[in-house]
Coordinates of C-alpha atoms in Angstrom, one line a residue:
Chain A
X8 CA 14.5 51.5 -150.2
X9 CA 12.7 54.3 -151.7
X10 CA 10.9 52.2 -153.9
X11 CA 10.0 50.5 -151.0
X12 CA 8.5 53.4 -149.0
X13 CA 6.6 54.8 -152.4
X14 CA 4.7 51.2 -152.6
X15 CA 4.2 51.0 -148.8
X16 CA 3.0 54.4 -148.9
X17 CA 0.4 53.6 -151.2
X18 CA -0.2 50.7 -150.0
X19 CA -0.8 51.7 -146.3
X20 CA -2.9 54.2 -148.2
X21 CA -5.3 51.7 -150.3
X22 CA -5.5 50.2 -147.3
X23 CA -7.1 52.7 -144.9
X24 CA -9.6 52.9 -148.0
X25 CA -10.5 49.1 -147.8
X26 CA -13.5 48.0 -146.4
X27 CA -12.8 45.1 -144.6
X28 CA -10.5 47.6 -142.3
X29 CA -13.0 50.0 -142.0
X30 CA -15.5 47.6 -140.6
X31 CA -12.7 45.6 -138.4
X32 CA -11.6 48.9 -136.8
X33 CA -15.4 50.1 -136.2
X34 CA -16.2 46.6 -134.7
X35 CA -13.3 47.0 -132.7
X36 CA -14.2 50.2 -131.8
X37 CA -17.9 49.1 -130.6
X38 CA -16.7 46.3 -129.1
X39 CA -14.2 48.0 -126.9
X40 CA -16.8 50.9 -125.7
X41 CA -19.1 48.3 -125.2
X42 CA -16.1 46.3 -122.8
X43 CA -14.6 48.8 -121.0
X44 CA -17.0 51.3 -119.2
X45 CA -19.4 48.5 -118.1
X46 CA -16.6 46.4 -116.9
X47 CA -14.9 49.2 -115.1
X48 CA -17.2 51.3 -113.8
X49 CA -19.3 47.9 -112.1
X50 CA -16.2 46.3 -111.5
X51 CA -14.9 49.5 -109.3
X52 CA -18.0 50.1 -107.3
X53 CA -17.7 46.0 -106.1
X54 CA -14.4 47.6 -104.9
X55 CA -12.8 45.1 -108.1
X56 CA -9.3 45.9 -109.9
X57 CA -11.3 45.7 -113.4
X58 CA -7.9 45.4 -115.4
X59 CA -7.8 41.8 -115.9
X60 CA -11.6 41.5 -117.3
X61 CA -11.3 44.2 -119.3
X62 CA -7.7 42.7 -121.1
X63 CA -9.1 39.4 -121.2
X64 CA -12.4 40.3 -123.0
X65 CA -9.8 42.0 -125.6
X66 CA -7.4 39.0 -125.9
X67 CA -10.1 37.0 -126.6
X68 CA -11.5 39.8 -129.1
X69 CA -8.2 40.4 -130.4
X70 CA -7.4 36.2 -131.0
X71 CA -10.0 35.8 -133.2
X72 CA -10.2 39.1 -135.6
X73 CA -6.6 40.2 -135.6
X74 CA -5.9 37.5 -137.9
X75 CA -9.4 37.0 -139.6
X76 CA -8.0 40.8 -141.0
X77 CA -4.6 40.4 -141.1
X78 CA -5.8 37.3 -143.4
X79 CA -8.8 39.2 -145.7
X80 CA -6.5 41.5 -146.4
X81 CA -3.6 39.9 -147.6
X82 CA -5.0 36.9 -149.4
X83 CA -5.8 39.4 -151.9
X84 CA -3.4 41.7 -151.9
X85 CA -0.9 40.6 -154.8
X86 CA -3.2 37.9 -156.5
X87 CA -5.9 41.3 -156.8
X88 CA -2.8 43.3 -158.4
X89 CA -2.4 40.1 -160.9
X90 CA -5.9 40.2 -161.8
X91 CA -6.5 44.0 -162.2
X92 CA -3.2 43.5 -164.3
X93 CA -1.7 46.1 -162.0
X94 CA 1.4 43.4 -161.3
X95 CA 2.0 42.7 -164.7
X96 CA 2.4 46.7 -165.8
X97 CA 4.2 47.2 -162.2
X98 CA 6.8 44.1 -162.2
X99 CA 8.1 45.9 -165.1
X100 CA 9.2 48.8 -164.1
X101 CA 12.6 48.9 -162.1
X102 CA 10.5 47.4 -159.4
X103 CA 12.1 44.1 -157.5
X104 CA 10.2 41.2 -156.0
X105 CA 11.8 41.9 -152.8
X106 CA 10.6 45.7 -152.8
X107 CA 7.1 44.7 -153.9
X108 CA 6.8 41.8 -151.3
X109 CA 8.5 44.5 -148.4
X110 CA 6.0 47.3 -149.6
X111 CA 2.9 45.2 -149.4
X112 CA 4.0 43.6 -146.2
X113 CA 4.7 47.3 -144.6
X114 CA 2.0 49.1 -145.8
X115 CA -0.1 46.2 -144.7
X116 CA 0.8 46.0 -141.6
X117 CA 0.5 49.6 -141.1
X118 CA -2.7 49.9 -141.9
X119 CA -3.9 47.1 -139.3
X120 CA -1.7 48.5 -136.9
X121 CA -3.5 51.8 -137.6
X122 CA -7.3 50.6 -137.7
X123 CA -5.8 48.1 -134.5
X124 CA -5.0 51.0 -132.6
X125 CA -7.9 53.2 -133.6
X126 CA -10.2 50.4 -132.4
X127 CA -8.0 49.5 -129.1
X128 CA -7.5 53.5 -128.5
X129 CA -10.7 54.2 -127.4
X130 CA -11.0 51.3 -124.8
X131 CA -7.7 52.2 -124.2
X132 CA -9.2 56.3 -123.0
X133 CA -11.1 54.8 -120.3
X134 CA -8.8 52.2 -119.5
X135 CA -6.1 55.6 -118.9
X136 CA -9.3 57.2 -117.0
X137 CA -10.0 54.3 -114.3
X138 CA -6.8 52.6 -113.9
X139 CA -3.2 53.0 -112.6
X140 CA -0.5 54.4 -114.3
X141 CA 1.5 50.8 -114.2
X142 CA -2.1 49.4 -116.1
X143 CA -2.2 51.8 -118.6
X144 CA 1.5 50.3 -119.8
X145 CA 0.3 46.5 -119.7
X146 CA -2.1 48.0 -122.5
X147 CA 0.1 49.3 -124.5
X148 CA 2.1 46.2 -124.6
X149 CA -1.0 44.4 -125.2
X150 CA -1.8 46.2 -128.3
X151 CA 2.3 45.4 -129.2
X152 CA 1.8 41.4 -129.0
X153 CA -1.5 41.8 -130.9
X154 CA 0.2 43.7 -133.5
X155 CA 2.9 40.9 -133.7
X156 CA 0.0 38.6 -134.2
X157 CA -1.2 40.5 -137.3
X158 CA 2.4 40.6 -138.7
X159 CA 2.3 36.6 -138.8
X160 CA -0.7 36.4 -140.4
X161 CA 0.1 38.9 -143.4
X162 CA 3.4 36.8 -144.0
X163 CA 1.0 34.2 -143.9
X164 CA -1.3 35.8 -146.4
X165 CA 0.9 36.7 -148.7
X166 CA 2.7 33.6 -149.4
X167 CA -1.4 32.2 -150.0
X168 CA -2.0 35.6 -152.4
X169 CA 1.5 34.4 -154.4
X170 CA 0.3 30.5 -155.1
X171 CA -3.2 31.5 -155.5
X172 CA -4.4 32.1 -158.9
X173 CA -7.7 33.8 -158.4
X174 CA -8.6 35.9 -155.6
X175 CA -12.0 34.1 -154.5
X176 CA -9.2 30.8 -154.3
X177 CA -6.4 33.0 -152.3
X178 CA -9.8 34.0 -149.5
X179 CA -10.8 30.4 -149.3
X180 CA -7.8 29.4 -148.1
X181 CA -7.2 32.2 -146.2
X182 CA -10.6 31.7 -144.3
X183 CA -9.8 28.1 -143.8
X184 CA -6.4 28.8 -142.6
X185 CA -8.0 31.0 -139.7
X186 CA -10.5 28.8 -138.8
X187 CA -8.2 25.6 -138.6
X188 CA -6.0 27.9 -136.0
X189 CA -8.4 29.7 -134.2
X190 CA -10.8 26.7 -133.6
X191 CA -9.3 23.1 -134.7
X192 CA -5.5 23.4 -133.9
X193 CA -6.3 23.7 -130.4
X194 CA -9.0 20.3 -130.2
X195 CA -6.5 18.6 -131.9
X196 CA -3.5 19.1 -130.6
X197 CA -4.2 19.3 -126.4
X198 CA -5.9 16.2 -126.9
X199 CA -3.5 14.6 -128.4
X200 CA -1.1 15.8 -126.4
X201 CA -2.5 15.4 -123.1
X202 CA -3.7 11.8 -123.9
X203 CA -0.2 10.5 -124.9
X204 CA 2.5 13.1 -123.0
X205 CA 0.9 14.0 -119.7
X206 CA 3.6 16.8 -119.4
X207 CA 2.5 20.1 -119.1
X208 CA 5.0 22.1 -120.1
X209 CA 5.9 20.0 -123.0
X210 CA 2.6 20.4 -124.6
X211 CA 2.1 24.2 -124.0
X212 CA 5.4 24.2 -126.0
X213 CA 3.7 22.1 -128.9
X214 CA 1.2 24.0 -129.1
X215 CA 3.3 27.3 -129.3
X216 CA 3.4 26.1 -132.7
X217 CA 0.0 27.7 -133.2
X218 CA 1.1 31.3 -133.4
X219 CA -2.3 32.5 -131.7
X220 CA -1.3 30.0 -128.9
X221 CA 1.9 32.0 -128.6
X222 CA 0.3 35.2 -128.4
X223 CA -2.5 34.5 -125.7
X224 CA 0.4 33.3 -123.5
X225 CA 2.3 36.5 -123.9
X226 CA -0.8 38.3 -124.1
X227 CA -1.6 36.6 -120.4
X228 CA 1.8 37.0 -119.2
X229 CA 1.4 40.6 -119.6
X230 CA -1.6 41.2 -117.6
X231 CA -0.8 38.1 -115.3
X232 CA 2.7 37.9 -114.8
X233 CA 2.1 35.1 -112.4
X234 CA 0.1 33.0 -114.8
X235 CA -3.0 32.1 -112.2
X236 CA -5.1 32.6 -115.4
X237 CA -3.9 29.0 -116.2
X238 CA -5.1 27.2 -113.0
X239 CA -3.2 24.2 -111.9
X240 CA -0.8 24.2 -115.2
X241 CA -0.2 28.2 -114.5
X242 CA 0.8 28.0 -110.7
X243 CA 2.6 25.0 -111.2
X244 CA 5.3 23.9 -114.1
X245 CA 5.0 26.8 -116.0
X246 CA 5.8 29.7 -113.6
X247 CA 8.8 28.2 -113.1
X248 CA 9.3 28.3 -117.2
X249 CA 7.4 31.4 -117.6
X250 CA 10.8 32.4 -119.8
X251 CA 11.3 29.4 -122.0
X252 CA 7.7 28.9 -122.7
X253 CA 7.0 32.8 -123.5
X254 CA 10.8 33.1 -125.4
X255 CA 9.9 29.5 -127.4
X256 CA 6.4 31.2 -128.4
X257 CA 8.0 34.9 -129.5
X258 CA 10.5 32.5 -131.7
X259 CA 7.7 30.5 -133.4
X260 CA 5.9 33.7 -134.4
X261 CA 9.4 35.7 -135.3
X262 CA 10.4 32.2 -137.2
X263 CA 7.2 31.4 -139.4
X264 CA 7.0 35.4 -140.4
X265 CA 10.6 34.6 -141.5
X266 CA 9.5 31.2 -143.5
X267 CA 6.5 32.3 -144.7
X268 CA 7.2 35.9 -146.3
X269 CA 10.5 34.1 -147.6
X270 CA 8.7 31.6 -149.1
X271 CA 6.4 34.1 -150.4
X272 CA 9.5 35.9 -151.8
X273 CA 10.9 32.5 -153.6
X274 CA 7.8 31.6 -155.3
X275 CA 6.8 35.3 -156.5
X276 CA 10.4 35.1 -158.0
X277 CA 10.5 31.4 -159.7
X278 CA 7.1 32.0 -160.7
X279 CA 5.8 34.0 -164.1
X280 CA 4.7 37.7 -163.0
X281 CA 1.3 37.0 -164.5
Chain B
X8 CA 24.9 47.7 -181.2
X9 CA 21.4 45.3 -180.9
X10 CA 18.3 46.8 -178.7
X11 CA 16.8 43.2 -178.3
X12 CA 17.8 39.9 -179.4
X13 CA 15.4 36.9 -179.4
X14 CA 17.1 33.1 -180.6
X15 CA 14.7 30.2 -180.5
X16 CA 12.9 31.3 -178.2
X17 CA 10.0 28.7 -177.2
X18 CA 7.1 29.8 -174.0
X19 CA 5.0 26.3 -173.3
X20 CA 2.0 26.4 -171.0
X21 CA 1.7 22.6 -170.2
X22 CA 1.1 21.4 -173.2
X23 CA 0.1 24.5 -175.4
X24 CA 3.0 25.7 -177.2
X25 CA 2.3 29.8 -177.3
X26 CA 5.6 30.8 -178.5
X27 CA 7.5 28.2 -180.8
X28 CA 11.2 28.6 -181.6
X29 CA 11.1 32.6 -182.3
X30 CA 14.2 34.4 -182.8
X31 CA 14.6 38.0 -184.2
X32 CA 16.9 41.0 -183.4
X33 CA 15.9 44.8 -183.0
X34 CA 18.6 47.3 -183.7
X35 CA 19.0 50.1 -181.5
X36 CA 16.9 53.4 -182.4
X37 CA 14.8 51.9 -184.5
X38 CA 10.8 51.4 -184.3
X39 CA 10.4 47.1 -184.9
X40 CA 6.7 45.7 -184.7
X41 CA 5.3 42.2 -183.9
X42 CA 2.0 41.6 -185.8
X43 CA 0.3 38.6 -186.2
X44 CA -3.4 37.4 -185.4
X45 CA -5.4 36.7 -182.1
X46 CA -3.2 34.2 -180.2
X47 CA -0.3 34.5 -181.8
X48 CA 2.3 34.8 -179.7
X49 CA 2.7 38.8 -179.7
X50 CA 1.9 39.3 -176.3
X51 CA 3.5 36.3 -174.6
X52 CA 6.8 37.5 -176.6
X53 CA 6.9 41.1 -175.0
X54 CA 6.3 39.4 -171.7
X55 CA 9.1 37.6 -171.5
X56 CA 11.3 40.8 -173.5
X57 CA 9.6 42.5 -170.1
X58 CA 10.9 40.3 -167.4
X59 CA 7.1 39.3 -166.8
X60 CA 7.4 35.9 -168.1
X61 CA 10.2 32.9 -167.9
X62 CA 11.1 31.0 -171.2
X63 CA 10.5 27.5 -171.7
X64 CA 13.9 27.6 -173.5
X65 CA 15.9 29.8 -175.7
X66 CA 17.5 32.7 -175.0
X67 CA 16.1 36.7 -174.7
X68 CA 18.9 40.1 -174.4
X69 CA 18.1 43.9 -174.0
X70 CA 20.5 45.6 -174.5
X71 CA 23.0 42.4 -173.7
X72 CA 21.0 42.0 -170.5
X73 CA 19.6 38.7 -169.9
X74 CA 16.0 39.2 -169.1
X75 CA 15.8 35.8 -166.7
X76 CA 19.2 36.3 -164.7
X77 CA 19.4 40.1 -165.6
X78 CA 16.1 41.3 -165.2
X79 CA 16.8 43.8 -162.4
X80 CA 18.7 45.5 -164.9
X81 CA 16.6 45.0 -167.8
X82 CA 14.3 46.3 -166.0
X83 CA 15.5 49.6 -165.3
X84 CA 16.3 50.3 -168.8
X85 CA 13.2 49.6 -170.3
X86 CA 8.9 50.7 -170.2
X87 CA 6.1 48.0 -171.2
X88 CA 2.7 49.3 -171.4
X89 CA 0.7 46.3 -171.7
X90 CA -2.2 45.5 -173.6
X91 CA -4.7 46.2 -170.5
X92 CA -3.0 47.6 -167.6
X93 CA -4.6 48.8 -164.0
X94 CA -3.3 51.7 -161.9
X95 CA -4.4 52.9 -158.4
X96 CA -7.5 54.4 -159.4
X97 CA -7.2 56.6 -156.3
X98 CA -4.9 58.7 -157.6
X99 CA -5.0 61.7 -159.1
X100 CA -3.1 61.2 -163.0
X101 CA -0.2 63.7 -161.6
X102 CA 0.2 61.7 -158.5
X103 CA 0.8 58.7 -160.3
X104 CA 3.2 59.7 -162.3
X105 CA 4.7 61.7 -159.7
X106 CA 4.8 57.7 -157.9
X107 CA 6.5 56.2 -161.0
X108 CA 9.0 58.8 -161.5
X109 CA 10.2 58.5 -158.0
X110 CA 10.8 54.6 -158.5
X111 CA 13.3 55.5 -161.5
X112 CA 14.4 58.9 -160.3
X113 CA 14.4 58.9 -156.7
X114 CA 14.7 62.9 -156.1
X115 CA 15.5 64.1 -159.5
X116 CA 12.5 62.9 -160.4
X117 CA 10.5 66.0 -161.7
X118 CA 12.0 66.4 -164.7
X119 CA 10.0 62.9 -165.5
X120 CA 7.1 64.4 -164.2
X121 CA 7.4 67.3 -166.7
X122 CA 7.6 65.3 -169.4
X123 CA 4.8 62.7 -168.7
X124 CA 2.1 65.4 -168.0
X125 CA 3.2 67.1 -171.9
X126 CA 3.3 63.4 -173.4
X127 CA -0.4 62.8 -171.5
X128 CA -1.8 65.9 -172.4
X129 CA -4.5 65.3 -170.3
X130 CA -4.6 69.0 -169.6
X131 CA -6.5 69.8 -166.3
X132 CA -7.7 66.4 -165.8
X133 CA -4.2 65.0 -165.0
X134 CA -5.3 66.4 -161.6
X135 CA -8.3 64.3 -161.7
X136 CA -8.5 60.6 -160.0
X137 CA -7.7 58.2 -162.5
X138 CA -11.0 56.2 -161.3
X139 CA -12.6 58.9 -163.4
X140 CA -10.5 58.7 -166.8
X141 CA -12.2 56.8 -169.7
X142 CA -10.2 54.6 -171.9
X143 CA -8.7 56.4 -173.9
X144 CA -7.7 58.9 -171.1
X145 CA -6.0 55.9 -169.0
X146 CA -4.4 54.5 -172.0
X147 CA -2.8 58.2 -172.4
X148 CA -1.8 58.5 -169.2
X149 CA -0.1 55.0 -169.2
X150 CA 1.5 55.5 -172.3
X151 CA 2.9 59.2 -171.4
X152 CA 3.7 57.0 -168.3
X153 CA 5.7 54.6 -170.3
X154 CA 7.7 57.2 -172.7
X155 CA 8.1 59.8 -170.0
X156 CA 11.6 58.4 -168.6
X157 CA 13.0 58.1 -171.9
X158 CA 14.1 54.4 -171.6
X159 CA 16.6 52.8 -173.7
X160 CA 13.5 50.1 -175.0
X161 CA 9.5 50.9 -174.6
X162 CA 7.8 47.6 -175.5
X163 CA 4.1 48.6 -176.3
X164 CA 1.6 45.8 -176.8
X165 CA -1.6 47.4 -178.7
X166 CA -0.4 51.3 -178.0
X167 CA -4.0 52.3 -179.3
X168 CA -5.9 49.6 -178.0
X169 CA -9.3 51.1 -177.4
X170 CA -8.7 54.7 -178.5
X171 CA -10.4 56.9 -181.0
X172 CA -9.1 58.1 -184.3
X173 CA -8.0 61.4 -183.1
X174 CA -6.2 60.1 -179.5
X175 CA -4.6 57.1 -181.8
X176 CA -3.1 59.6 -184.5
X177 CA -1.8 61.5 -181.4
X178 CA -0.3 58.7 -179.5
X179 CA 1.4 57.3 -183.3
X180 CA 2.9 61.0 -183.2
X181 CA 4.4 60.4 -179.7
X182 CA 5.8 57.5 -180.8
X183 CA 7.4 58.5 -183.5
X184 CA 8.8 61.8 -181.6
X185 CA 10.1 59.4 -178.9
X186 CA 11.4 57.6 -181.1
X187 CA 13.7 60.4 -182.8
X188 CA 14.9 61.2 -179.2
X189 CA 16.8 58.1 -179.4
X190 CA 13.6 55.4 -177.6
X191 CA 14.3 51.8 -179.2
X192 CA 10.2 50.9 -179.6
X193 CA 8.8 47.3 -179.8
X194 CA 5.0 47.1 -180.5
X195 CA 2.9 44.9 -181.3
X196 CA -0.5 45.6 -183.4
X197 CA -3.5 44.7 -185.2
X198 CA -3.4 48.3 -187.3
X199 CA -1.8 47.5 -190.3
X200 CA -1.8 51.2 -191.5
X201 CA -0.4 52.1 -188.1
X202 CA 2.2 49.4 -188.4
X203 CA 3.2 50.7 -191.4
X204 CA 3.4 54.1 -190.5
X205 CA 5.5 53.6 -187.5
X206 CA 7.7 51.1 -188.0
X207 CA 11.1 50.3 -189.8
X208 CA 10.7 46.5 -189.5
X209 CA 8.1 44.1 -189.1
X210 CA 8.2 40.9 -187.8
X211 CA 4.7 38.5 -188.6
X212 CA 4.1 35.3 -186.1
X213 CA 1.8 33.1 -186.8
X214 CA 0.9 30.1 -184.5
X215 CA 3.6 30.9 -182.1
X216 CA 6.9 30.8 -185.0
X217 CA 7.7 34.0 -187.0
X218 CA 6.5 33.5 -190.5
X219 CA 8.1 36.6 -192.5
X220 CA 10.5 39.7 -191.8
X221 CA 11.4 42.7 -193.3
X222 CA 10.8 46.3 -193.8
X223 CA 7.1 47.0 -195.0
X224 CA 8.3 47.7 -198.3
X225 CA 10.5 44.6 -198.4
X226 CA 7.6 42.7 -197.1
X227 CA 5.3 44.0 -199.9
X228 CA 7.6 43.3 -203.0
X229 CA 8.3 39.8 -201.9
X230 CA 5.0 38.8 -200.9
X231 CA 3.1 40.9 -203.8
X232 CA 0.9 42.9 -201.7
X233 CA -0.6 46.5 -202.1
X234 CA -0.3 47.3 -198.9
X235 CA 0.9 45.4 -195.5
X236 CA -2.8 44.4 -195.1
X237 CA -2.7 42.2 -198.3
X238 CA 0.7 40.9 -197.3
X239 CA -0.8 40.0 -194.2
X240 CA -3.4 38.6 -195.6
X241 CA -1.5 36.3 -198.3
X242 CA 1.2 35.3 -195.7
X243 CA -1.5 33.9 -192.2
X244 CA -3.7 32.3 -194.9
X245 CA -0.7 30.3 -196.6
X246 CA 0.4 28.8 -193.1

């Protein structure tokens, strides 16, 4: 376990020092200054609870770059340590795959959660300045489910950084992998669905299997309970199933950071260190 | 009792056959080298001694450990410093091998410290960042790195890769002073002189099979060299 903090130590360390974070949590940052006073402070004098606009502009923020980072930074994370040779001088010291894999993943994760938090902190100072008490807490539990989103998408990374074999091949695929989820998964599948199923609640459950379709749902549970967001669909079927659809979506996510850093943890050991 | 044993040991990369059949045994305490030319097989042997690559076939020990279903425990009784190696270049050298030495020692592990900052001898710049060493001050730091936890086997591929003649008469010095502090040491070089200077027993590959064995003077009478060099010379030329 110790060898596991000292690696996600310097990990989480490396990774406050990597550009791609510093310029996700300052775009955060801007984006959520730029968000929350103009939405709150016009919203309020229309005599407007601003909450909702202000969430929903950061779920839709959050959808799209929690994993674009979660993605940059982990595509490269162990297939940059085999090309730097840093693996192959590392994986022999009393070091396992497991530890290595678990330090990575932590410190990883960390540092997202950090630069996340940095970035959703400030919105979240005038969000604790306009709003009520009870508002302030659906934030926080909005920057939980996005950090469960990011946690995905490492697992996800990772597994791409082990098969890759160069780290220009590990981002490619990476960068396809977020745009296939964030932009075609959705097409795809709803039409599909819809066209053959006409059920509702059956295809919000299909398309669960998107792990950023699982999150906006929890994501919109938490500032709409009620699900009104959703229209027809959300008043309808799936308030009555608010549980099984939310519970099926928080498995999907739990169950492919499962497969996917397993996997991860397979190949690194079947495969040569270098 | 045997440091290392090697029997027919074959590496394949698709087709390519890198390693071809190799076996050899290094007795404990002693200093054994691997030379041989460019793509050899030097390397891809102390890879797989190292846990860092799986054999095509054959078998590998350290120690008795078996380096595929072992290599946990292989692992924790051996160092490799590889022929070019990376470190976190934001470190300071102290902090690095203050982050090593907790991975073998957990708390105790100052006493590692200790040593590694004398075997670097890096003086004040072991408080530098290691983004800032040159070349020979990394491979120094990596090598002091290497010896500092007095392992049961270092496996050194190229020790003075890249150094001057100064740093690579000091580093030969740690290696032999290791050595009498009871290290096993596997290396592999291009530096006859230094092979023959350090080591009790050579082992020559050529084209991935080992091609001659023996202690340099052995190797010399029975191949009718001067020096190593010639034998070297004779023996990669007549394959």
């Amino acid at each position: 376990m110790k060898t596991v903090i000292s690696l996600a130590r310097e990990e989480f360390l490396g990774g406050l020092r990597n550009r791609w974070i510093l310029i996700y949590s300052l775009s955060y940052l801007l984006l959520a200054i730029a968000i929350s006073p103009f939405s709150l402070a016009g919203l309020n004098i229309l005599g407007m609870k601003a909450v909702g606009k202000v969430l929903s502009a950061l779920i839709n923020i959050s959808l799209y770059l929690v994993p674009l980072i979660s993605l940059i930074t982990s595509t490269v994370a162990i297939v940059g340590d085999r090309e730097t040779r840093y693996l192959e001088w590392l994986m022999s010291n009393p070091v396992s795959e497991r530890a290595y894999l678990l330090g990575k993943f932590i410190g990883l994760g960390l540092s997202i959660a950090v630069a996340t938090l940095l970035g959703f902190g400030v919105a979240g100072w005038f969000v604790i300045l306009f709003l009520p008490p009870e508002d302030v807490s659906k934030y926080f539990l909005l920057i939980s489910v996005a950090l469960l989103l990011s946690v995905v998408y490492i697992a996800m990374g990772l597994l791409i950084s082990v098969m890759s074999r160069t780290r220009y091949h590990a981002l490619g695929t990476g960068f396809l992998i977020w745009f296939f989820t964030v932009f075609i998964f959705d097409l795809l599948m709803m039409s599909f669905l819809l066209s053959i199923l006409n059920d509702p609640l059956i295809a919000t459950l299909v398309a669960t299997l998107n792990p950023i379709q699982g999150i906006r749902l929890n994501m919109i549970s938490v500032i709409d309970p009620e699900m009104t967001f959703l229209g027809f669909t959300g008043v309808g079927e799936l308030r009555e199933n608010v549980w099984l659809v939310l519970g099926t979506s928080q498995a999907v996510v739990i169950g492919y950071t499962i497969l996917f850093a397993g996997l991860a943890y397979l190949q690194l050991r079947r495969q040569d260190v270098i | 009792m045997e440091a290392v044993l090697v029997e027919n040991l074959v590496k394949k990369y698709g087709n390519f056959v890198a390693v071809n059949g190799i076996s050899f045994r290094v007795e404990e305490g002693r200093i054994y080298g691997l030379i041989g030319p460019n793509g050899a097989g030097k390397s891809t042997t102390l890879r797989i001694i190292a846990t860092l690559l799986k054999p095509t076939s054959g078998r590998v020990s350290v120690f008795g450990y078996d380096v595929v279903g072992e290599a946990d425990k292989v692992r924790r009784i051996i160092s490799y410093l590889p022929e070019e190696a990376g470190a976190y270049k934001h470190l300071t050298g102290y902090e690095y091998l203050e982050l090593m030495a907790k991975i073998y020692a957990g708390d105790g592990y100052r006493e590692y410290v200790e040593r590694g900052v004398e075997l670097a001898g890096l003086g004040g710049r072991i408080y530098s960042k290691i983004g800032e060493y040159s070349k020979g001050m990394l491979r120094r730091l990596l090598l002091a790195r290497a010896l500092m936890t007095l392992p049961k086997l270092a496996i050194l591929d190229e020790p003075t890769s890249g150094m001057d003649v100064v740093y690579a008469t000091e580093i030969r010095r740690m290696i032999k002073r290791i050595n009498q502090e009871g290290v096993t040491i596997l290396l592999s070089s291009h530096n006859m002189l230094e092979v023959e200077y350090l080591c009790d027993e050579i082992g020559i590959i050529s084209n991935g099979r080992l091609i001659a064995e023996g202690s340099p003077q052995e190797l010399k009478e029975r191949y009718g060299g001067e020096n190593l060099e010639e034998v070297f010379t004779n023996l990669v030329r007549s394959v």
